[in-house]
PDB file of C-alpha atoms in Angstrom:
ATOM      1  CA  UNK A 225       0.000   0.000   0.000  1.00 50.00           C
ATOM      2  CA  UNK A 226       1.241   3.026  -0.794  1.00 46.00           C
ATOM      3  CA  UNK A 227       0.129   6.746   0.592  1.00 46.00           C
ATOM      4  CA  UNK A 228      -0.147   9.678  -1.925  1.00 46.00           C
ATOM      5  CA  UNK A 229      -1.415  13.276  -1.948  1.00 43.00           C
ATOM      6  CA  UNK A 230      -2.853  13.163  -5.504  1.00 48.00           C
ATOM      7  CA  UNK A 231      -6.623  11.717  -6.615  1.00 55.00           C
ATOM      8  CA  UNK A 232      -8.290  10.541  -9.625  1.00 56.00           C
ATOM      9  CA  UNK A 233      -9.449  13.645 -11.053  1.00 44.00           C
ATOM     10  CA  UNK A 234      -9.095  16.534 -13.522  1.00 35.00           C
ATOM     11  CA  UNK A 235      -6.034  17.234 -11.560  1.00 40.00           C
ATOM     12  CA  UNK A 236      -5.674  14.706  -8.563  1.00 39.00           C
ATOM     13  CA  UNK A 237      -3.392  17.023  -6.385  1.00 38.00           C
ATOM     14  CA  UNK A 238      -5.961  19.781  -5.759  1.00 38.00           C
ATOM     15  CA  UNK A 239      -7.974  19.931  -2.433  1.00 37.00           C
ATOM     16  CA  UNK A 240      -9.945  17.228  -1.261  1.00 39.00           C
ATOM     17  CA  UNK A 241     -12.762  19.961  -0.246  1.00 41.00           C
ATOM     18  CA  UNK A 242     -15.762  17.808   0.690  1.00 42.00           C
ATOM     19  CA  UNK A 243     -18.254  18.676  -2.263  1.00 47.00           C
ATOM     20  CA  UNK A 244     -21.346  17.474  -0.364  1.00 43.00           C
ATOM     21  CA  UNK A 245     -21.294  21.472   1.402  1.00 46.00           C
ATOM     22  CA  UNK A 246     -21.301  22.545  -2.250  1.00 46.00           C
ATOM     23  CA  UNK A 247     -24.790  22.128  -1.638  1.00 44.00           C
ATOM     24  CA  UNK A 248     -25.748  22.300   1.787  1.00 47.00           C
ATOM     25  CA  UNK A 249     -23.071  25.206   3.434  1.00 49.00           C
ATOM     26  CA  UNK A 250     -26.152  27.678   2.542  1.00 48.00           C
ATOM     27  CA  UNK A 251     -28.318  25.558   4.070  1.00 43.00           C
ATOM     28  CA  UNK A 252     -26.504  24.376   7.537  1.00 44.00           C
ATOM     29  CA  UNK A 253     -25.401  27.960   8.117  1.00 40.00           C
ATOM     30  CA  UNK A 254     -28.712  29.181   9.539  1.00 34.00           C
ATOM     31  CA  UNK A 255     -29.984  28.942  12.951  1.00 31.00           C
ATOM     32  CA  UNK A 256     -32.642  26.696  14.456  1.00 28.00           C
ATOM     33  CA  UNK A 257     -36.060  27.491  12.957  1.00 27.00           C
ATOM     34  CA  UNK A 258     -38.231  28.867  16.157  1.00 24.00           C
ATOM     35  CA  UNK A 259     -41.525  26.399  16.827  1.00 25.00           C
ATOM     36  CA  UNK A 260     -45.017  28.113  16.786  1.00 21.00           C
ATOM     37  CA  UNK A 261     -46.892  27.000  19.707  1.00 24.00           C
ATOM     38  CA  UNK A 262     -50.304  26.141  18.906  1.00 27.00           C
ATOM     39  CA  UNK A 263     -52.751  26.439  21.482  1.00 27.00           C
ATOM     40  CA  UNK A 264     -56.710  24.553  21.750  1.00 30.00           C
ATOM     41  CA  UNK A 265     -59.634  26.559  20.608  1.00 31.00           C
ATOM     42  CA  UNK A 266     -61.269  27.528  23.375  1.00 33.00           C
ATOM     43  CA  UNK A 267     -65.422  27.616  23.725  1.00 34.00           C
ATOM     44  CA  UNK A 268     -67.658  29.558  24.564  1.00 35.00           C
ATOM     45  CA  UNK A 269     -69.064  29.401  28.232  1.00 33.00           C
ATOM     46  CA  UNK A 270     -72.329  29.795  28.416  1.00 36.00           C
ATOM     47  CA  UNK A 271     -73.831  32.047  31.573  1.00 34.00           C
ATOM     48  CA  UNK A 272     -77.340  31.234  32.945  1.00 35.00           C
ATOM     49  CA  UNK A 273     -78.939  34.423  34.577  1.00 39.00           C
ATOM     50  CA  UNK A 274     -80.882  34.124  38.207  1.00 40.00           C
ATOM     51  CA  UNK A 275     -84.463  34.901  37.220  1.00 38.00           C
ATOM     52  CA  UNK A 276     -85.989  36.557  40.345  1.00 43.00           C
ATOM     53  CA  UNK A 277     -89.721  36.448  40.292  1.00 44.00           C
ATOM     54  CA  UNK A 278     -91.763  38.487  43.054  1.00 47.00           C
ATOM     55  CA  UNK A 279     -94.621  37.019  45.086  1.00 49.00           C
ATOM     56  CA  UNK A 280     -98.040  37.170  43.890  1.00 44.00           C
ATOM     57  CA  UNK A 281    -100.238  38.363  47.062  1.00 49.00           C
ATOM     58  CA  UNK A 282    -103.115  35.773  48.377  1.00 46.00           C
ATOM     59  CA  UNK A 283    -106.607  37.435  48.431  1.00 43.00           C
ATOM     60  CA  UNK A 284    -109.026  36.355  50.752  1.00 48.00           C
ATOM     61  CA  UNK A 285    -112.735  36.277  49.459  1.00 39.00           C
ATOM     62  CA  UNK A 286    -116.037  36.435  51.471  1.00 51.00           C
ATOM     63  CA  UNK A 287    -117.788  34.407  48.931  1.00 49.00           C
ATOM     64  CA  UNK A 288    -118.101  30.403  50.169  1.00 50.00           C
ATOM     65  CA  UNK A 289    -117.771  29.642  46.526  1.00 54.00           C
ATOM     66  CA  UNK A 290    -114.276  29.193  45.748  1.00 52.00           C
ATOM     67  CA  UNK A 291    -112.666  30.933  42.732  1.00 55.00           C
ATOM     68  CA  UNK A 292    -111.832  28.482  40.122  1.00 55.00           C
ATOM     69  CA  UNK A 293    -108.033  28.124  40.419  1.00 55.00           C
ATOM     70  CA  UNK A 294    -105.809  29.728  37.621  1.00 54.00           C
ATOM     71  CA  UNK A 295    -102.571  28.539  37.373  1.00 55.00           C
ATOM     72  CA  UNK A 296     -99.468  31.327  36.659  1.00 58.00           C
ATOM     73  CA  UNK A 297     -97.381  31.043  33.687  1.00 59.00           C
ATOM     74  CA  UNK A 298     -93.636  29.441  34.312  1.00 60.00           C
ATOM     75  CA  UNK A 299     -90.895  31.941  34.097  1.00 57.00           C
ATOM     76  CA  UNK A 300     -88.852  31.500  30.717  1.00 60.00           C
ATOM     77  CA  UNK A 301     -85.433  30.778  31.132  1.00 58.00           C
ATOM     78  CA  UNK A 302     -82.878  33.178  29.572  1.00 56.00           C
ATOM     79  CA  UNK A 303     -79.603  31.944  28.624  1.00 55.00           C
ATOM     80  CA  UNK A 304     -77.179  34.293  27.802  1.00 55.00           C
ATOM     81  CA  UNK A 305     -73.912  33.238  25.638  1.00 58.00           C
ATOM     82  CA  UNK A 306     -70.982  35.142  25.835  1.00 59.00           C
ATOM     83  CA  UNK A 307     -67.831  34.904  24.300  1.00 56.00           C
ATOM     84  CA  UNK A 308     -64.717  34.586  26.511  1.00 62.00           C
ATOM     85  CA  UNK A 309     -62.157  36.985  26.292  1.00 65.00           C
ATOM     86  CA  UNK A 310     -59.277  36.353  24.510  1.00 65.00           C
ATOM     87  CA  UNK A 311     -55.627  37.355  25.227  1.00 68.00           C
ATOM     88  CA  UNK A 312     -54.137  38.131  22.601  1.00 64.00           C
ATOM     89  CA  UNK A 313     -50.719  35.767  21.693  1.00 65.00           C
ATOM     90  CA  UNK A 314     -47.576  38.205  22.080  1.00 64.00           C
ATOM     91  CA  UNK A 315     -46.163  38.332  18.236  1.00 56.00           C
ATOM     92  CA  UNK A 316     -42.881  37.235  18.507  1.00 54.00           C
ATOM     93  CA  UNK A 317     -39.705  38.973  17.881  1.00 63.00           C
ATOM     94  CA  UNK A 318     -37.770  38.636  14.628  1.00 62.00           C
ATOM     95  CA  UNK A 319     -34.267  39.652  14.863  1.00 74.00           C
ATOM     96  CA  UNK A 320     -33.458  41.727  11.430  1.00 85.00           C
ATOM     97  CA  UNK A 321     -31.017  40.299   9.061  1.00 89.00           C
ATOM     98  CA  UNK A 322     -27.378  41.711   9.129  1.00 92.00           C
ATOM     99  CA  UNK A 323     -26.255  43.271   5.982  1.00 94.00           C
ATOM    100  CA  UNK A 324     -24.234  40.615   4.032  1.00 94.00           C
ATOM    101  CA  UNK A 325     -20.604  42.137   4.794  1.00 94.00           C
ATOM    102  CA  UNK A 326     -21.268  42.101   8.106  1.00 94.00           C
ATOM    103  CA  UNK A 327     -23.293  38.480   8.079  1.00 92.00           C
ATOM    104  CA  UNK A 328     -20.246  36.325   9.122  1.00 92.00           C
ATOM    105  CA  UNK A 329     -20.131  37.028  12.750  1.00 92.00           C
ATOM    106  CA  UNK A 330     -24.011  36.430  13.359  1.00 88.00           C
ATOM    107  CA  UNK A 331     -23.931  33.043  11.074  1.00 85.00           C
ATOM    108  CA  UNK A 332     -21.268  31.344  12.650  1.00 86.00           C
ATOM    109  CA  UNK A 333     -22.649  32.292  16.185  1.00 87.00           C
ATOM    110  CA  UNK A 334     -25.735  30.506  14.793  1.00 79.00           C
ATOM    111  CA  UNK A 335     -23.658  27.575  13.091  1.00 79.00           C
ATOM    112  CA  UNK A 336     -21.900  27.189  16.336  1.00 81.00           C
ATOM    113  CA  UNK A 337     -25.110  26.545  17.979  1.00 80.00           C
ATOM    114  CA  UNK A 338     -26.348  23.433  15.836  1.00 73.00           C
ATOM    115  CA  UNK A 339     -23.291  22.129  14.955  1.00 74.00           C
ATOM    116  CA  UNK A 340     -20.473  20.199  17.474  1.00 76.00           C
ATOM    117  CA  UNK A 341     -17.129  22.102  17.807  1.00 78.00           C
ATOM    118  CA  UNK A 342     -15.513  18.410  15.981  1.00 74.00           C
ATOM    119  CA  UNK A 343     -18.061  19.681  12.875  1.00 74.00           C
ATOM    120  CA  UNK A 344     -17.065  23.775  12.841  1.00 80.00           C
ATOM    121  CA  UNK A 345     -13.796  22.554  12.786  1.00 83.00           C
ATOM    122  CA  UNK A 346     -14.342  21.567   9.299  1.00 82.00           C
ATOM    123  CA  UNK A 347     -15.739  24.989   8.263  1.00 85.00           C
ATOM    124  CA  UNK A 348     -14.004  27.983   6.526  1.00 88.00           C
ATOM    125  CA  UNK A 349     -15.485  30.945   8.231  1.00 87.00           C
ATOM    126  CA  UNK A 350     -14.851  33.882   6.612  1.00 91.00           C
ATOM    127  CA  UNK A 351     -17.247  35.091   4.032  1.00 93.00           C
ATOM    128  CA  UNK A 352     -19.656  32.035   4.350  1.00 92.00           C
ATOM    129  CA  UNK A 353     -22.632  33.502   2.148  1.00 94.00           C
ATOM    130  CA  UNK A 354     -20.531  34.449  -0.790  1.00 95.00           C
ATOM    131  CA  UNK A 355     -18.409  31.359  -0.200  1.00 95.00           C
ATOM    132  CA  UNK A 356     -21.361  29.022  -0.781  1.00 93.00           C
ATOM    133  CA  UNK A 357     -23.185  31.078  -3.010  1.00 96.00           C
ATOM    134  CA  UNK A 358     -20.047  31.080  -6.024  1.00 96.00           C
ATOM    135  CA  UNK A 359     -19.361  27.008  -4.929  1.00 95.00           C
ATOM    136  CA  UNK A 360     -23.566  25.919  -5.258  1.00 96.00           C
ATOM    137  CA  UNK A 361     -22.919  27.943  -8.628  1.00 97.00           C
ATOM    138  CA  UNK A 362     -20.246  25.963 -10.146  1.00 97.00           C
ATOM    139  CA  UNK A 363     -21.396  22.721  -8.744  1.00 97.00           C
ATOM    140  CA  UNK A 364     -24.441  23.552 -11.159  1.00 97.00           C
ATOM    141  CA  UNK A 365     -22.080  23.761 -14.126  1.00 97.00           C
ATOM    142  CA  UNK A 366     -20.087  20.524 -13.593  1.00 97.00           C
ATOM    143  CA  UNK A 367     -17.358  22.263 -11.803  1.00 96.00           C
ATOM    144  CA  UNK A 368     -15.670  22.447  -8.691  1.00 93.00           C
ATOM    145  CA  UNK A 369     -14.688  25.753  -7.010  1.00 93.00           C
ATOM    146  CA  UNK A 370     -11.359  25.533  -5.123  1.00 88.00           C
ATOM    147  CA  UNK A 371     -10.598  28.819  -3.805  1.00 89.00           C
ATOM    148  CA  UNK A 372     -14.329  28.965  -2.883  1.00 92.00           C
ATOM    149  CA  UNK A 373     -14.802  25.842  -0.862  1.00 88.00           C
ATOM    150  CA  UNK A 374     -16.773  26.161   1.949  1.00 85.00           C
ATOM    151  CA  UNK A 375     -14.666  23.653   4.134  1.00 84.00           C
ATOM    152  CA  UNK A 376     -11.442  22.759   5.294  1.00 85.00           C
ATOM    153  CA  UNK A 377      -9.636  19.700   2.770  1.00 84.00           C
ATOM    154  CA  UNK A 378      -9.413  16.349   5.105  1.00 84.00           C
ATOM    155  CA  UNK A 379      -5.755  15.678   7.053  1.00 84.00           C
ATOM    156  CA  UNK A 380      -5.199  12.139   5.722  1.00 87.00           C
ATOM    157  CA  UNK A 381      -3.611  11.811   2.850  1.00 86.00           C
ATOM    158  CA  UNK A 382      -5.610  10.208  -0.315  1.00 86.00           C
ATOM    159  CA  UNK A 383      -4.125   6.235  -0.716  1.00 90.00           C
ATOM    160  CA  UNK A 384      -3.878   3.982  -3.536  1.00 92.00           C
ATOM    161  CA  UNK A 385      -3.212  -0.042  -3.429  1.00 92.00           C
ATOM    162  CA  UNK A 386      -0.597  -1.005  -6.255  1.00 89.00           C
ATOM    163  CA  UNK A 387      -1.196  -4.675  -7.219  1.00 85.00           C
ATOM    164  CA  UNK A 388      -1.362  -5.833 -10.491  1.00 86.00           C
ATOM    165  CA  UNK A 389      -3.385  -2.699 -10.825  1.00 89.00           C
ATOM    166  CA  UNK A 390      -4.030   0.224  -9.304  1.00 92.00           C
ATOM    167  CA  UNK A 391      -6.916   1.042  -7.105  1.00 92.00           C
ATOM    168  CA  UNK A 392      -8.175   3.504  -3.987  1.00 91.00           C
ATOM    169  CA  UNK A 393      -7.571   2.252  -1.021  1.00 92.00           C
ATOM    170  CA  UNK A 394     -11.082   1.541   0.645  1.00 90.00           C
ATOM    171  CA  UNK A 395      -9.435   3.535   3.943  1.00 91.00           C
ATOM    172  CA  UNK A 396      -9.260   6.793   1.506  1.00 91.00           C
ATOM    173  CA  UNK A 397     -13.103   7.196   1.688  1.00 92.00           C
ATOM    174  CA  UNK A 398     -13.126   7.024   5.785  1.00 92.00           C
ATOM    175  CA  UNK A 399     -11.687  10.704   5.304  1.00 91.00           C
ATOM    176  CA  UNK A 400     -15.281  11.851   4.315  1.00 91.00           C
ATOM    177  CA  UNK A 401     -17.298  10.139   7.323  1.00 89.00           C
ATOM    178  CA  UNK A 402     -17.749  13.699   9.397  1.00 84.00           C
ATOM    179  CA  UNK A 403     -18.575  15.303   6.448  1.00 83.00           C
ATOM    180  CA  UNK A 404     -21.192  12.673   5.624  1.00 88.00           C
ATOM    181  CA  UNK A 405     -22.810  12.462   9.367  1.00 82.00           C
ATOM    182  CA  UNK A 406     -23.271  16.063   9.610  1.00 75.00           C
ATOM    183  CA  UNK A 407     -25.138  15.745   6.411  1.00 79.00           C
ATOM    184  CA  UNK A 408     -27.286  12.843   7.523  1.00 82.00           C
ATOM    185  CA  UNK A 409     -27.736  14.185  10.533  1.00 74.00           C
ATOM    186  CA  UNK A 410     -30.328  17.229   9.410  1.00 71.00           C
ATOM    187  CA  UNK A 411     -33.776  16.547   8.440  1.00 82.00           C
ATOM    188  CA  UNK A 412     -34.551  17.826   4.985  1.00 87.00           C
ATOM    189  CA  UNK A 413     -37.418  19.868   6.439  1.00 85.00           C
ATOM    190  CA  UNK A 414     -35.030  21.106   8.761  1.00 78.00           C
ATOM    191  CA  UNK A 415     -32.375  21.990   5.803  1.00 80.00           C
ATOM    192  CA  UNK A 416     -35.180  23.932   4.060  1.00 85.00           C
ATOM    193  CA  UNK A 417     -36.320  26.004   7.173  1.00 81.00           C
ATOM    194  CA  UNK A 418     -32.547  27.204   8.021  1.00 78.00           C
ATOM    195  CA  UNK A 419     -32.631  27.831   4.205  1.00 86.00           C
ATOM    196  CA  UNK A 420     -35.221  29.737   3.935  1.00 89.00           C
ATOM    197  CA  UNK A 421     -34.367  31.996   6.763  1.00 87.00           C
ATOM    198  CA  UNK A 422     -30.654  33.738   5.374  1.00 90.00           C
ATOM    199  CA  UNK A 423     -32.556  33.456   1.496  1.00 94.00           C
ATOM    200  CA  UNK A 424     -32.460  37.359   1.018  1.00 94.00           C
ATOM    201  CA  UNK A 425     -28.652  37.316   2.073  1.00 94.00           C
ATOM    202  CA  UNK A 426     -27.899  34.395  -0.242  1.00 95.00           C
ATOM    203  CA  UNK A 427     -30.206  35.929  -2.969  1.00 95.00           C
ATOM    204  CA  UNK A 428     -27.962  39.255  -2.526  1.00 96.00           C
ATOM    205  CA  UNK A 429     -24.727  37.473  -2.470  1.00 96.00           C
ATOM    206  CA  UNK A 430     -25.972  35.805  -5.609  1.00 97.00           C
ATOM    207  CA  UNK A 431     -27.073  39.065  -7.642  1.00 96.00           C
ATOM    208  CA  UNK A 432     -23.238  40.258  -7.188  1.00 96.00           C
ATOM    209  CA  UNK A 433     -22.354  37.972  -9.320  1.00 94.00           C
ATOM    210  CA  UNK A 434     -24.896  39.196 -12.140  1.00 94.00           C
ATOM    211  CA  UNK A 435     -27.765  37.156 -11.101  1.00 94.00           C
ATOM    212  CA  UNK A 436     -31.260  38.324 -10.379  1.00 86.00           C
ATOM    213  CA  UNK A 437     -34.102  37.569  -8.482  1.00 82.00           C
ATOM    214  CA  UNK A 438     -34.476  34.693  -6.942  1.00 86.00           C
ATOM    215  CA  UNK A 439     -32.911  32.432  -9.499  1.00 92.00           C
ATOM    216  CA  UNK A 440     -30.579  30.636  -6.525  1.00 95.00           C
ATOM    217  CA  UNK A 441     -33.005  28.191  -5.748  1.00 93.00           C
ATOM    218  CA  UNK A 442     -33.174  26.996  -9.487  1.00 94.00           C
ATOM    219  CA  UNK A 443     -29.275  26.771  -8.953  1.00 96.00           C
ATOM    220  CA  UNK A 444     -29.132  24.833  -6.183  1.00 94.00           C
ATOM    221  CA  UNK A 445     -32.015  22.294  -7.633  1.00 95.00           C
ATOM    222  CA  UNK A 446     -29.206  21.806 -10.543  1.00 97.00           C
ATOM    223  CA  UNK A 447     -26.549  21.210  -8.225  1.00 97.00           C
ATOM    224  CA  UNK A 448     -28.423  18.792  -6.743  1.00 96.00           C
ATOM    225  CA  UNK A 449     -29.193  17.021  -9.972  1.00 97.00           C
ATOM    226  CA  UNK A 450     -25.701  17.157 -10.928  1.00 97.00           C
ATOM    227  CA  UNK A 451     -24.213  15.347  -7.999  1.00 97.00           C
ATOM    228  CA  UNK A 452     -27.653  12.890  -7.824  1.00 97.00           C
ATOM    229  CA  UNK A 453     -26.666  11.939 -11.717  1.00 97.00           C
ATOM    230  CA  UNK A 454     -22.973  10.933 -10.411  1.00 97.00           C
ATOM    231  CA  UNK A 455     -23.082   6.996 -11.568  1.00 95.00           C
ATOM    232  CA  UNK A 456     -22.485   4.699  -8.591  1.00 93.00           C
ATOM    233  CA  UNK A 457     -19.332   1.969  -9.688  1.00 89.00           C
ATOM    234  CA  UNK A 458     -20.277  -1.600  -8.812  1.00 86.00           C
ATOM    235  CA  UNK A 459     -16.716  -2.854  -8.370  1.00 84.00           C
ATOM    236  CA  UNK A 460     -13.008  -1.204  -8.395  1.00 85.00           C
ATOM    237  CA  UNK A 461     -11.908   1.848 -10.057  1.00 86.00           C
ATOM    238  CA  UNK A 462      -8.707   1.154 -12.016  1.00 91.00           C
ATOM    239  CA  UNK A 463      -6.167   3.618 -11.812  1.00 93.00           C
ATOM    240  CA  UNK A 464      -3.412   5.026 -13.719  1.00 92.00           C
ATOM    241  CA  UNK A 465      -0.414   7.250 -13.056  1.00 89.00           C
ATOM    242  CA  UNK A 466      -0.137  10.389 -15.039  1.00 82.00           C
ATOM    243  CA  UNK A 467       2.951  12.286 -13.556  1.00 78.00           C
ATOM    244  CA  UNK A 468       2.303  13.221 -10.614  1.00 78.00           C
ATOM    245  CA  UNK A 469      -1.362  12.811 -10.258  1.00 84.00           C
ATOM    246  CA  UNK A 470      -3.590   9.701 -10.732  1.00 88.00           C
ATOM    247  CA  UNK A 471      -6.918   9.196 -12.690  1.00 91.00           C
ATOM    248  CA  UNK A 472      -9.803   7.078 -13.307  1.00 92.00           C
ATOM    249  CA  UNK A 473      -8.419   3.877 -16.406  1.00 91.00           C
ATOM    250  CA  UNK A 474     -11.584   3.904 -17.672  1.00 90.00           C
ATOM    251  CA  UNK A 475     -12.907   7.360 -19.915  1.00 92.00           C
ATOM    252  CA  UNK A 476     -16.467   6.713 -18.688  1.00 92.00           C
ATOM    253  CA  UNK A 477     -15.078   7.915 -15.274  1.00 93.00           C
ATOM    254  CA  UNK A 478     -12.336   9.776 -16.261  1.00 94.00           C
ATOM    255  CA  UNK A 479     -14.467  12.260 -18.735  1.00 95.00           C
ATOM    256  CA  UNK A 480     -17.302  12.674 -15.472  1.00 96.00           C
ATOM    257  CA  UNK A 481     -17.702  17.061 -14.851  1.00 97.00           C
ATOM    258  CA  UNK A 482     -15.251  17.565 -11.960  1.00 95.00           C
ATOM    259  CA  UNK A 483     -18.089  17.666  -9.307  1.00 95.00           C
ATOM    260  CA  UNK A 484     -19.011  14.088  -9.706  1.00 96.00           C
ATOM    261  CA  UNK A 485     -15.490  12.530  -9.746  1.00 93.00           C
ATOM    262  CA  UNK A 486     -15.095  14.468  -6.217  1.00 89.00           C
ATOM    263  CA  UNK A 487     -18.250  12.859  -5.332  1.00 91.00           C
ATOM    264  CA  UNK A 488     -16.825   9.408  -6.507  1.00 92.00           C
ATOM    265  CA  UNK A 489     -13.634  10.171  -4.234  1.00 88.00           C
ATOM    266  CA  UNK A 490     -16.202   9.565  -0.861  1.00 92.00           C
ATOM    267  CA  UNK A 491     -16.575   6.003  -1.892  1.00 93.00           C
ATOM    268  CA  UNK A 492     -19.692   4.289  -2.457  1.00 93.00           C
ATOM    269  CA  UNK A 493     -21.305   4.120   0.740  1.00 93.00           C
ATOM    270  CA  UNK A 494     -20.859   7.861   1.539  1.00 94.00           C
ATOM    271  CA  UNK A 495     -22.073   8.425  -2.210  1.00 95.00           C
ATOM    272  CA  UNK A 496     -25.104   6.864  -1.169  1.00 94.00           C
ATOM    273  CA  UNK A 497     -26.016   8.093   2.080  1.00 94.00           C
ATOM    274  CA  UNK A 498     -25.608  11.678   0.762  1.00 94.00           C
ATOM    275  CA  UNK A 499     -27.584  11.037  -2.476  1.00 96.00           C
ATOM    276  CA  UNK A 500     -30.359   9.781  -0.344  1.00 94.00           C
ATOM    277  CA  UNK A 501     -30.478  12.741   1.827  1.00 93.00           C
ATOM    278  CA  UNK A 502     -30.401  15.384  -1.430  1.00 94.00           C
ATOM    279  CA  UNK A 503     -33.341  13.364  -3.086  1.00 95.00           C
ATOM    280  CA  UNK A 504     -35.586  14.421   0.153  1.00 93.00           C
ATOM    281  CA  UNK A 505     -34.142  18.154  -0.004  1.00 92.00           C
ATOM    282  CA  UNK A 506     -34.786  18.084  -3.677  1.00 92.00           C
ATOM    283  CA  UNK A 507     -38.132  16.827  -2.593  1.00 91.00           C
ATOM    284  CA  UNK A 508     -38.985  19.484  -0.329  1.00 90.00           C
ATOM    285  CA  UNK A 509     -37.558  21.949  -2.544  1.00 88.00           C
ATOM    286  CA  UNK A 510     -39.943  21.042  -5.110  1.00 86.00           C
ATOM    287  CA  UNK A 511     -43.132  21.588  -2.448  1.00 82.00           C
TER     288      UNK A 511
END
């Protein structure tokens, strides 16, 4: 076995950036979505009013006949409804925005809250939005943003086995594992909702780069479809050694766009735990 710092890829050397954040750092970087409480319906009571009836005085007569007996009429009843009185729900606050040069200090405070300090490790932290925004955008095109990745390359080096042919050393893909369990670990609701709530920063960050409107989400829907359409290998990945760098024997995974032969560098296990999760964010996307 031999250790290497070059992948198969358009150039094998380059940063190992974990591409799944290509799609989700825009996502993950929002806080916690607050829960509206909803409370019963309440009924209305109904009051019954005291009906005070005065006595009726008792004549005596002379006359021996009696008088024939009338009888009085029943007081009606009189039921009053009312409707309680409702106090009304305090509206709760909502915190504005900051503007987008001055977003990174609020989003990592938020980031910091949902994620472990073993996961913000893995984050570059400066310039998050725009960061993202310019990597989601390339991922859409087939392409792979280096200077814009949104997170720290892994520490171990990438390993090939040299036999009668070359191959990845299964241990290579164990690299991506925190990646992958941060990215399993949200619901896609969830994803959407922390989304959703930095959307007119991303949407800003996005029309700097001569976009307009809110044409991100249609971006990141292609990302997604361009990693989801990464084939899955059933067996090894020959190798061969060009220089200094390695890639893929076979042209039908050598000529992949650059985003999907970074995807094929997680292995295929990681490939389809993360596939899985952007089919249900696709999903709710689509909603």
């Amino acid at each position: 076995m031999s250790e290497h710092s070059s992948e198969p890829t358009v150039k094998s050397g380059s940063s190992n950036n974990n591409l799944i954040f290509a799609v989700v750092i825009l996502i993950i970087i929002a806080g916690v979505a607050a829960f509206i409480l909803l409370k019963p319906e309440e009924q209305p009571v109904q009051v019954v009013e005291d009906i005070v009836t005065e006595e009726v005085p008792v004549v005596e007569y002379q006359n021996p006949e009696p008088e024939p007996e009338t009888s009085e009429p029943e007081p009606e009843l009189v039921v009053v409804e009312t409707a309680p009185e409702r106090t009304p729900e305090p509206v709760p606050e909502v915190e504005p925005l900051p503007t987008l040069n001055e977003s990174d200090e609020v989003v990592v405070a938020r980031m910091d809250e949902l994620l472990s300090d073993q996961v913000m490790s893995l984050m570059v932290t400066d310039d998050l939005i725009r960061r993202g925004v310019v990597y989601v955008d390339n991922i859409a095109k087939g392409k792979v943003a280096l200077s814009h990745a949104p997170v720290e390359r892994p520490k171990e080096s990438f390993k090939v086995i040299e036999g009668d042919i070359l191959t990845i050393d299964p241990n290579s893909y164990e690299r991506y594992t925190p990646y992958v369990k941060l990215f399993t670990s949200l619901s896609a609701a969830q994803v959407i909702r922390m989304y959703d709530e930095y959307k007119p920063l991303i949407n800003e960050a996005y029309a700097e780069i001569g976009y307009e409107g809110d044409a991100f989400t249609g971006t990141l829907e292609e990302a997604i479809d361009v990693l989801l359409g990464t084939p899955e290998p059933k067996g090894e990945m020959p190798l061969v050694r060009n220089s200094v760098t390695y890639q893929y024997a076979y042209s039908e995974w050598e000529n992949l766009p650059d985003a999907q032969k970074q995807l094929l560098r997680m292995g295929p296990e990681n490939m389809k735990k993360v596939k899985a999760a952007l089919r249900n964010i696709k999903a709710e996307l689509e909603k």
